[in-house]
PDB file of C-alpha atoms and ligand atoms in Angstrom:
ATOM      1  CA  UNK A  20      71.414  52.212 -88.102  1.00  0.00           C
ATOM      2  CA  UNK A  21      70.044  53.182 -84.756  1.00  0.00           C
ATOM      3  CA  UNK A  22      66.884  51.300 -83.708  1.00  0.00           C
ATOM      4  CA  UNK A  23      63.881  53.583 -82.971  1.00  0.00           C
ATOM      5  CA  UNK A  24      63.410  51.974 -79.531  1.00  0.00           C
ATOM      6  CA  UNK A  25      66.232  50.875 -77.424  1.00  0.00           C
ATOM      7  CA  UNK A  26      65.262  48.858 -74.162  1.00  0.00           C
ATOM      8  CA  UNK A  27      66.053  50.879 -71.143  1.00  0.00           C
ATOM      9  CA  UNK A  28      65.921  49.702 -67.519  1.00  0.00           C
ATOM     10  CA  UNK A  29      63.202  52.297 -66.857  1.00  0.00           C
ATOM     11  CA  UNK A  30      60.851  50.230 -69.043  1.00  0.00           C
ATOM     12  CA  UNK A  31      60.989  47.345 -66.614  1.00  0.00           C
ATOM     13  CA  UNK A  32      57.747  46.822 -64.629  1.00  0.00           C
ATOM     14  CA  UNK A  33      59.446  44.234 -62.346  1.00  0.00           C
ATOM     15  CA  UNK A  34      57.227  41.345 -63.546  1.00  0.00           C
ATOM     16  CA  UNK A  35      59.241  39.009 -65.713  1.00  0.00           C
ATOM     17  CA  UNK A  36      56.382  37.812 -67.869  1.00  0.00           C
ATOM     18  CA  UNK A  37      55.189  41.264 -68.585  1.00  0.00           C
ATOM     19  CA  UNK A  38      58.720  42.647 -69.284  1.00  0.00           C
ATOM     20  CA  UNK A  39      59.235  39.661 -71.669  1.00  0.00           C
ATOM     21  CA  UNK A  40      56.099  40.544 -73.704  1.00  0.00           C
ATOM     22  CA  UNK A  41      57.014  44.269 -73.734  1.00  0.00           C
ATOM     23  CA  UNK A  42      60.541  43.348 -75.001  1.00  0.00           C
ATOM     24  CA  UNK A  43      59.051  41.248 -77.731  1.00  0.00           C
ATOM     25  CA  UNK A  44      56.826  44.237 -78.780  1.00  0.00           C
ATOM     26  CA  UNK A  45      59.842  46.511 -78.923  1.00  0.00           C
ATOM     27  CA  UNK A  46      61.704  44.004 -81.004  1.00  0.00           C
ATOM     28  CA  UNK A  47      58.730  43.711 -83.368  1.00  0.00           C
ATOM     29  CA  UNK A  48      58.579  47.604 -83.692  1.00  0.00           C
ATOM     30  CA  UNK A  49      62.235  47.652 -84.460  1.00  0.00           C
ATOM     31  CA  UNK A  50      61.984  44.775 -86.962  1.00  0.00           C
ATOM     32  CA  UNK A  51      59.111  46.434 -88.810  1.00  0.00           C
ATOM     33  CA  UNK A  52      60.772  49.703 -88.728  1.00  0.00           C
ATOM     34  CA  UNK A  53      63.872  48.247 -90.401  1.00  0.00           C
ATOM     35  CA  UNK A  54      61.648  46.505 -93.084  1.00  0.00           C
ATOM     36  CA  UNK A  55      59.805  49.739 -93.834  1.00  0.00           C
ATOM     37  CA  UNK A  56      63.155  51.594 -94.188  1.00  0.00           C
ATOM     38  CA  UNK A  57      64.101  49.258 -96.979  1.00  0.00           C
ATOM     39  CA  UNK A  58      61.198  50.736 -98.853  1.00  0.00           C
ATOM     40  CA  UNK A  59      58.240  48.494 -99.742  1.00  0.00           C
ATOM     41  CA  UNK A  60      55.307  48.611-102.064  1.00  0.00           C
ATOM     42  CA  UNK A  61      52.238  50.116-100.386  1.00  0.00           C
ATOM     43  CA  UNK A  62      50.440  46.762 -99.857  1.00  0.00           C
ATOM     44  CA  UNK A  63      53.445  45.365 -98.001  1.00  0.00           C
ATOM     45  CA  UNK A  64      53.676  48.546 -95.848  1.00  0.00           C
ATOM     46  CA  UNK A  65      50.084  48.110 -94.915  1.00  0.00           C
ATOM     47  CA  UNK A  66      50.463  44.395 -94.141  1.00  0.00           C
ATOM     48  CA  UNK A  67      53.448  45.080 -91.928  1.00  0.00           C
ATOM     49  CA  UNK A  68      51.859  47.773 -90.080  1.00  0.00           C
ATOM     50  CA  UNK A  69      48.692  45.515 -89.787  1.00  0.00           C
ATOM     51  CA  UNK A  70      50.797  42.795 -88.207  1.00  0.00           C
ATOM     52  CA  UNK A  71      52.255  45.254 -85.721  1.00  0.00           C
ATOM     53  CA  UNK A  72      48.781  46.718 -84.974  1.00  0.00           C
ATOM     54  CA  UNK A  73      47.388  43.235 -84.217  1.00  0.00           C
ATOM     55  CA  UNK A  74      50.257  42.116 -81.978  1.00  0.00           C
ATOM     56  CA  UNK A  75      50.098  45.220 -79.954  1.00  0.00           C
ATOM     57  CA  UNK A  76      46.262  45.038 -79.769  1.00  0.00           C
ATOM     58  CA  UNK A  77      46.573  41.420 -78.498  1.00  0.00           C
ATOM     59  CA  UNK A  78      48.804  42.528 -75.758  1.00  0.00           C
ATOM     60  CA  UNK A  79      46.596  45.408 -74.744  1.00  0.00           C
ATOM     61  CA  UNK A  80      43.429  43.164 -74.758  1.00  0.00           C
ATOM     62  CA  UNK A  81      45.141  40.841 -72.323  1.00  0.00           C
ATOM     63  CA  UNK A  82      46.151  43.617 -70.036  1.00  0.00           C
ATOM     64  CA  UNK A  83      42.712  45.151 -70.186  1.00  0.00           C
ATOM     65  CA  UNK A  84      41.004  41.860 -69.352  1.00  0.00           C
ATOM     66  CA  UNK A  85      43.162  41.465 -66.306  1.00  0.00           C
ATOM     67  CA  UNK A  86      42.280  45.053 -65.194  1.00  0.00           C
ATOM     68  CA  UNK A  87      38.546  44.468 -65.644  1.00  0.00           C
ATOM     69  CA  UNK A  88      38.677  41.152 -63.804  1.00  0.00           C
ATOM     70  CA  UNK A  89      40.257  42.779 -60.772  1.00  0.00           C
ATOM     71  CA  UNK A  90      38.226  46.070 -61.094  1.00  0.00           C
ATOM     72  CA  UNK A  91      41.323  48.031 -61.326  1.00  0.00           C
ATOM     73  CA  UNK A  92      40.551  51.703 -60.600  1.00  0.00           C
ATOM     74  CA  UNK A  93      42.928  53.080 -63.248  1.00  0.00           C
ATOM     75  CA  UNK A  94      41.375  51.089 -66.037  1.00  0.00           C
ATOM     76  CA  UNK A  95      39.767  53.880 -68.135  1.00  0.00           C
ATOM     77  CA  UNK A  96      42.736  56.200 -68.516  1.00  0.00           C
ATOM     78  CA  UNK A  97      44.991  53.204 -69.154  1.00  0.00           C
ATOM     79  CA  UNK A  98      42.686  51.833 -71.841  1.00  0.00           C
ATOM     80  CA  UNK A  99      42.540  55.308 -73.408  1.00  0.00           C
ATOM     81  CA  UNK A 100      46.352  55.407 -73.721  1.00  0.00           C
ATOM     82  CA  UNK A 101      46.300  51.984 -75.370  1.00  0.00           C
ATOM     83  CA  UNK A 102      43.750  53.245 -77.832  1.00  0.00           C
ATOM     84  CA  UNK A 103      45.639  56.394 -78.582  1.00  0.00           C
ATOM     85  CA  UNK A 104      48.636  54.129 -79.767  1.00  0.00           C
ATOM     86  CA  UNK A 105      46.387  51.931 -81.908  1.00  0.00           C
ATOM     87  CA  UNK A 106      44.806  55.065 -83.525  1.00  0.00           C
ATOM     88  CA  UNK A 107      48.307  56.294 -84.310  1.00  0.00           C
ATOM     89  CA  UNK A 108      49.206  53.077 -86.080  1.00  0.00           C
ATOM     90  CA  UNK A 109      45.927  53.060 -87.978  1.00  0.00           C
ATOM     91  CA  UNK A 110      46.610  56.747 -88.940  1.00  0.00           C
ATOM     92  CA  UNK A 111      50.026  55.834 -90.356  1.00  0.00           C
ATOM     93  CA  UNK A 112      48.398  53.002 -92.433  1.00  0.00           C
ATOM     94  CA  UNK A 113      45.702  55.310 -93.747  1.00  0.00           C
ATOM     95  CA  UNK A 114      47.868  58.429 -94.456  1.00  0.00           C
ATOM     96  CA  UNK A 115      50.073  56.521 -96.826  1.00  0.00           C
ATOM     97  CA  UNK A 116      52.879  58.767 -95.848  1.00  0.00           C
ATOM     98  CA  UNK A 117      56.070  58.850 -98.047  1.00  0.00           C
ATOM     99  CA  UNK A 118      58.153  57.800 -95.081  1.00  0.00           C
ATOM    100  CA  UNK A 119      56.150  55.443 -92.808  1.00  0.00           C
ATOM    101  CA  UNK A 120      59.364  54.280 -91.072  1.00  0.00           C
ATOM    102  CA  UNK A 121      60.070  57.860 -89.801  1.00  0.00           C
ATOM    103  CA  UNK A 122      56.519  58.483 -88.607  1.00  0.00           C
ATOM    104  CA  UNK A 123      56.467  55.058 -86.854  1.00  0.00           C
ATOM    105  CA  UNK A 124      59.734  55.713 -85.123  1.00  0.00           C
ATOM    106  CA  UNK A 125      58.699  59.046 -83.886  1.00  0.00           C
ATOM    107  CA  UNK A 126      55.285  58.129 -82.552  1.00  0.00           C
ATOM    108  CA  UNK A 127      55.943  54.770 -81.158  1.00  0.00           C
ATOM    109  CA  UNK A 128      59.336  55.568 -79.449  1.00  0.00           C
ATOM    110  CA  UNK A 129      57.560  58.408 -77.639  1.00  0.00           C
ATOM    111  CA  UNK A 130      54.660  56.283 -76.483  1.00  0.00           C
ATOM    112  CA  UNK A 131      56.596  53.151 -75.488  1.00  0.00           C
ATOM    113  CA  UNK A 132      59.013  55.277 -73.590  1.00  0.00           C
ATOM    114  CA  UNK A 133      56.355  56.683 -71.431  1.00  0.00           C
ATOM    115  CA  UNK A 134      53.615  54.023 -71.205  1.00  0.00           C
ATOM    116  CA  UNK A 135      55.787  51.061 -69.848  1.00  0.00           C
ATOM    117  CA  UNK A 136      57.445  53.013 -67.153  1.00  0.00           C
ATOM    118  CA  UNK A 137      54.235  54.808 -65.960  1.00  0.00           C
ATOM    119  CA  UNK A 138      50.852  53.251 -66.486  1.00  0.00           C
ATOM    120  CA  UNK A 139      52.047  49.630 -67.032  1.00  0.00           C
ATOM    121  CA  UNK A 140      54.563  49.782 -64.105  1.00  0.00           C
ATOM    122  CA  UNK A 141      51.933  51.236 -61.851  1.00  0.00           C
ATOM    123  CA  UNK A 142      49.285  48.575 -62.708  1.00  0.00           C
ATOM    124  CA  UNK A 143      51.616  45.549 -62.709  1.00  0.00           C
ATOM    125  CA  UNK A 144      53.160  46.517 -59.353  1.00  0.00           C
ATOM    126  CA  UNK A 145      49.794  46.783 -57.795  1.00  0.00           C
ATOM    127  CA  UNK A 146      48.834  43.342 -59.134  1.00  0.00           C
ATOM    128  CA  UNK A 147      51.977  41.890 -57.922  1.00  0.00           C
ATOM    129  CA  UNK A 148      51.297  43.044 -54.352  1.00  0.00           C
ATOM    130  CA  UNK A 149      47.814  41.869 -54.035  1.00  0.00           C
TER     131      UNK A 149
HETATM  132 FE1  FE2 B  11      51.803  46.448 -71.498  1.00  0.00          FE
HETATM  133 FE1  FE2 B  12      49.351  49.099 -70.866  1.00  0.00          FE
END
């Protein structure tokens, strides 16, 4: 079965520790997607999506703290894009859709494919060259 998100070189920000965290998040999305595809009782779906939400939120919180610490000018739009993804995950949890795996794959693959290679790459490159 095809994974919803395959790592592409375009995702690399060029900073090893960030890319490592991003790879872990992608793997977690793929793992949870596979578990949801197996079909799970509603409580388990909620718990798995909750785990995904919290792991992603922790990564975002760290990034946002670094941005605030260095008074990064692009902070607001970057944070808004983070919140958009967390809202999407909460929506999937609340909607109790019949096929959470499909909705997860569709929304997250699109977001990850763009965010890493644009907003994150821009921010981390700037940090790296300070
Ligand atoms: Fe990131
Ligand atoms: Fe980010």
